[in-house]
């Protein structure tokens, strides 16, 4: 590599006083940032701190209200993704933008050739993709269909898309959110090779240890403003966390569990999703009163089938469900609700709420047939509205009226509403599937505190989360899920993150944990 | 036994290919629209408009091929209307499609009445004559069926090849398929989703209109109300039957047309023992059965019928 890299090297990208407002909200407030050749800059901040907005402005998805961007000294026209591409900026979105039924090759060459060309030059493209893969540790079969690839491989395709277009600046938006610890390590290896090859990288994250591991410089955003900038090697995690959150981070205080009887058990249950390839294989699990059982694992390893079996959406092919020592004969979502199972669904937009209906209609959707909301087949809307208003007050939902459409709520407020609906009537069993995904730090703390309240009053809680840190901090016992199988339960703190990471990747699933087992299932 | 022998008659296959021709054009048109993510229910009306525009052009003294071109332009115009309403404006594709069908049909009849206020039976034109390809057309049955047709039928088969080539071999086709799978991916690669989709709907609608014009310029020599008679809806089913692939859709169109040609001949063979309505129904029942068997495993374009709004996720 010729030429200087890192500090003092040529500035490849300059953001100057970027301001972006959405109505009353200022998502970015006069943010300035420089990126030099051959360095990795981490953009650190909570959800809602404005990281993604800033990058979307850079990539032309939004137009900034104030400020400008220059790439290699030339100003970048705002609001034009193709201009950003031509300037050599490549972006790997948090949610991949891949056409899933098409091949790797097709996804990569899309838009790189003239649309009027009489035929695609697939042979040269294939050779180039293989070459890039070898050079940067991004091996993937060019002729594989995207649906056949793992999440880590799909991410490689996204990076290859940018490299294929000769990107000099690569932006990675929360690239590790979907990866196993091992895949994350491989990604960091790739990033090192890329900057050694002269690329400059902006790496967006809210995970402190990753930022320290991968970046040279850390830029911290808080509430849309620049909160500070540090050299990664010199900064401590505590210091970065404080910059990010604004004050010392509250540590989750959890008193030891006092587990009671088993409220729900799965005995050797096997099941299969009606759509897709997810399955549950011979899973046994016991949920005790007053205890949180955490399910760790990369999403897509059967978690939604597990949740589906418990909430009655998926019928098991084998095995049985036991609720409070009584084997279940018939099981459906309706019976599950009657049996006192509170549900926080995995995807609040897809299955949690009906976006175009009102808050009132949504919160009674699980109980509208109860006598308190309907009599002789007629809805008692005033009772329903009172119930909605009581949930809005009790769960601190920011919402002017119970008649508002749910679509207009923020993610955090929508989740609080779902939490209120699920916890209403003090359910004995709570199925919390990804309860904090995509929420900002305040909402996360709120949801977690309410779940801990429920544990305190004796509910049995199943916490499914792809955020390993959340599972390890909240759960009294942890099971790891990989390819549809559940590991044996492990007490909190009995295994290191690395050991659990290995289990998430499907290794050592049956290993006896090094620590003591809390009441064997 | 007579019912079986029909299948070996050259005249039966000639008829089947002729009946298939407008279906092939319109099915390719619908397929192009749907591959780009837009369901075009305007197909029925666009075929009516194409049939009329082509015929009217020739009636007013235009050349037959000029009639085909005018039909294509008329189709593209209705496609532009459909595309603008469904793509940049993101309106419901069902509502717009039905609306375009009603509008295109109505404006066709209106124009017909304004242009020909006095006539009771529609005037005739000199339509396309079969153009047997020397040599090939003398191959028994297959050659006769495929190579003694009108030039517009040859164009239909050529259109399948062109659509397949463009879709699978060119960057344009790649962008077309991708925009029907995941428009965000296309946007992220710097291609305009709106331009791709509106363009696809216009091109597809032009093909549909040419399919309609086949009826007036080649199959018959005049324009009747009710002439298209549900062929557009059949083509929508044929796209599903063909799993959104040009080659399979072509086979589907020929299969359906063969059923249709077969039932006409079967009516005379059974000599009134079975009510003729039963035979009229036959192609539709068989295509529903085939649809159920084939389409269950079909992988449809993932973004079909989902409007794309920039910046929305």
PDB file of C-alpha atoms in Angstrom, chain A residues 56 59-62 79-82 85 93 95-102 105-121 161 165 275, chain B residues 35 165-179 181-192 196 298-302 308 310-313:
ATOM      1  CA  UNK A  56     -29.169   8.240   4.683  1.00  0.00           C
ATOM      2  CA  UNK A  59     -26.287   8.262   0.595  1.00  0.00           C
ATOM      3  CA  UNK A  60     -28.930  10.522  -0.890  1.00  0.00           C
ATOM      4  CA  UNK A  61     -32.028   8.904   0.569  1.00  0.00           C
ATOM      5  CA  UNK A  62     -32.809  12.137   2.420  1.00  0.00           C
ATOM      6  CA  UNK A  79     -30.801  13.544  -2.606  1.00  0.00           C
ATOM      7  CA  UNK A  80     -29.368  11.419  -5.397  1.00  0.00           C
ATOM      8  CA  UNK A  81     -28.296   7.854  -4.505  1.00  0.00           C
ATOM      9  CA  UNK A  82     -26.787   7.333  -7.934  1.00  0.00           C
ATOM     10  CA  UNK A  85     -22.640   5.648  -5.928  1.00  0.00           C
ATOM     11  CA  UNK A  93     -27.942  -1.176   4.982  1.00  0.00           C
ATOM     12  CA  UNK A  95     -31.889  -4.336   6.379  1.00  0.00           C
ATOM     13  CA  UNK A  96     -30.281  -5.851   3.333  1.00  0.00           C
ATOM     14  CA  UNK A  97     -31.429  -4.620  -0.030  1.00  0.00           C
ATOM     15  CA  UNK A  98     -31.156  -7.878  -1.938  1.00  0.00           C
ATOM     16  CA  UNK A  99     -33.578  -9.383  -4.419  1.00  0.00           C
ATOM     17  CA  UNK A 100     -33.908 -12.728  -2.703  1.00  0.00           C
ATOM     18  CA  UNK A 101     -35.024 -14.973  -5.538  1.00  0.00           C
ATOM     19  CA  UNK A 102     -32.153 -13.847  -7.731  1.00  0.00           C
ATOM     20  CA  UNK A 105     -24.158 -12.402  -9.385  1.00  0.00           C
ATOM     21  CA  UNK A 106     -27.397 -10.785 -10.531  1.00  0.00           C
ATOM     22  CA  UNK A 107     -27.682  -8.802  -7.327  1.00  0.00           C
ATOM     23  CA  UNK A 108     -24.124  -7.545  -7.638  1.00  0.00           C
ATOM     24  CA  UNK A 109     -24.177  -6.505 -11.299  1.00  0.00           C
ATOM     25  CA  UNK A 110     -27.631  -4.916 -11.033  1.00  0.00           C
ATOM     26  CA  UNK A 111     -27.302  -1.315 -12.136  1.00  0.00           C
ATOM     27  CA  UNK A 112     -23.596  -1.546 -13.029  1.00  0.00           C
ATOM     28  CA  UNK A 113     -24.129  -1.975 -16.754  1.00  0.00           C
ATOM     29  CA  UNK A 114     -25.848   0.253 -19.266  1.00  0.00           C
ATOM     30  CA  UNK A 115     -29.540  -0.622 -19.381  1.00  0.00           C
ATOM     31  CA  UNK A 116     -29.336  -0.528 -23.157  1.00  0.00           C
ATOM     32  CA  UNK A 117     -26.582  -3.135 -23.435  1.00  0.00           C
ATOM     33  CA  UNK A 118     -27.696  -6.060 -25.609  1.00  0.00           C
ATOM     34  CA  UNK A 119     -26.493  -8.605 -23.055  1.00  0.00           C
ATOM     35  CA  UNK A 120     -24.961  -8.859 -19.610  1.00  0.00           C
ATOM     36  CA  UNK A 121     -21.248  -9.620 -19.378  1.00  0.00           C
ATOM     37  CA  UNK A 161     -21.941  -5.021  -4.248  1.00  0.00           C
ATOM     38  CA  UNK A 165     -18.648  -0.665  -7.983  1.00  0.00           C
ATOM     39  CA  UNK A 275     -43.975 -21.137   5.674  1.00  0.00           C
TER      40      UNK A 275
ATOM     41  CA  UNK B  35     -42.318  -9.098 -13.388  1.00  0.00           C
ATOM     42  CA  UNK B 165     -33.823 -12.694 -24.064  1.00  0.00           C
ATOM     43  CA  UNK B 166     -34.302  -9.245 -22.578  1.00  0.00           C
ATOM     44  CA  UNK B 167     -35.422 -10.618 -19.232  1.00  0.00           C
ATOM     45  CA  UNK B 168     -32.660 -13.143 -18.708  1.00  0.00           C
ATOM     46  CA  UNK B 169     -29.718 -11.912 -20.768  1.00  0.00           C
ATOM     47  CA  UNK B 170     -29.642  -8.126 -20.566  1.00  0.00           C
ATOM     48  CA  UNK B 171     -28.985  -5.581 -17.802  1.00  0.00           C
ATOM     49  CA  UNK B 172     -32.382  -4.059 -18.546  1.00  0.00           C
ATOM     50  CA  UNK B 173     -34.105  -7.378 -17.871  1.00  0.00           C
ATOM     51  CA  UNK B 174     -32.111  -7.851 -14.699  1.00  0.00           C
ATOM     52  CA  UNK B 175     -33.298  -4.462 -13.467  1.00  0.00           C
ATOM     53  CA  UNK B 176     -36.864  -5.343 -14.534  1.00  0.00           C
ATOM     54  CA  UNK B 177     -36.871  -8.585 -12.548  1.00  0.00           C
ATOM     55  CA  UNK B 178     -35.169  -6.970  -9.563  1.00  0.00           C
ATOM     56  CA  UNK B 179     -37.702  -4.147  -9.424  1.00  0.00           C
ATOM     57  CA  UNK B 181     -38.514  -8.620  -6.396  1.00  0.00           C
ATOM     58  CA  UNK B 182     -37.135  -5.860  -4.204  1.00  0.00           C
ATOM     59  CA  UNK B 183     -37.449  -2.279  -5.445  1.00  0.00           C
ATOM     60  CA  UNK B 184     -35.302  -1.040  -2.556  1.00  0.00           C
ATOM     61  CA  UNK B 185     -32.410  -3.054  -3.989  1.00  0.00           C
ATOM     62  CA  UNK B 186     -32.868  -1.354  -7.352  1.00  0.00           C
ATOM     63  CA  UNK B 187     -33.032   2.081  -5.779  1.00  0.00           C
ATOM     64  CA  UNK B 188     -29.887   1.347  -3.770  1.00  0.00           C
ATOM     65  CA  UNK B 189     -28.062   0.534  -6.998  1.00  0.00           C
ATOM     66  CA  UNK B 190     -28.948   3.904  -8.454  1.00  0.00           C
ATOM     67  CA  UNK B 191     -31.735   2.915 -10.851  1.00  0.00           C
ATOM     68  CA  UNK B 192     -35.074   4.736 -10.770  1.00  0.00           C
ATOM     69  CA  UNK B 196     -38.455   1.020 -14.589  1.00  0.00           C
ATOM     70  CA  UNK B 298     -44.850 -21.050  -8.364  1.00  0.00           C
ATOM     71  CA  UNK B 299     -42.511 -18.417  -6.975  1.00  0.00           C
ATOM     72  CA  UNK B 300     -44.191 -15.129  -7.725  1.00  0.00           C
ATOM     73  CA  UNK B 301     -42.376 -11.759  -7.919  1.00  0.00           C
ATOM     74  CA  UNK B 302     -42.016 -10.796  -4.272  1.00  0.00           C
ATOM     75  CA  UNK B 308     -42.919   1.432  -3.637  1.00  0.00           C
ATOM     76  CA  UNK B 310     -38.971   6.149  -1.809  1.00  0.00           C
ATOM     77  CA  UNK B 311     -37.474   6.350   1.683  1.00  0.00           C
ATOM     78  CA  UNK B 312     -40.172   4.146   3.202  1.00  0.00           C
ATOM     79  CA  UNK B 313     -39.182   0.818   4.674  1.00  0.00           C
TER      80      UNK B 313
END
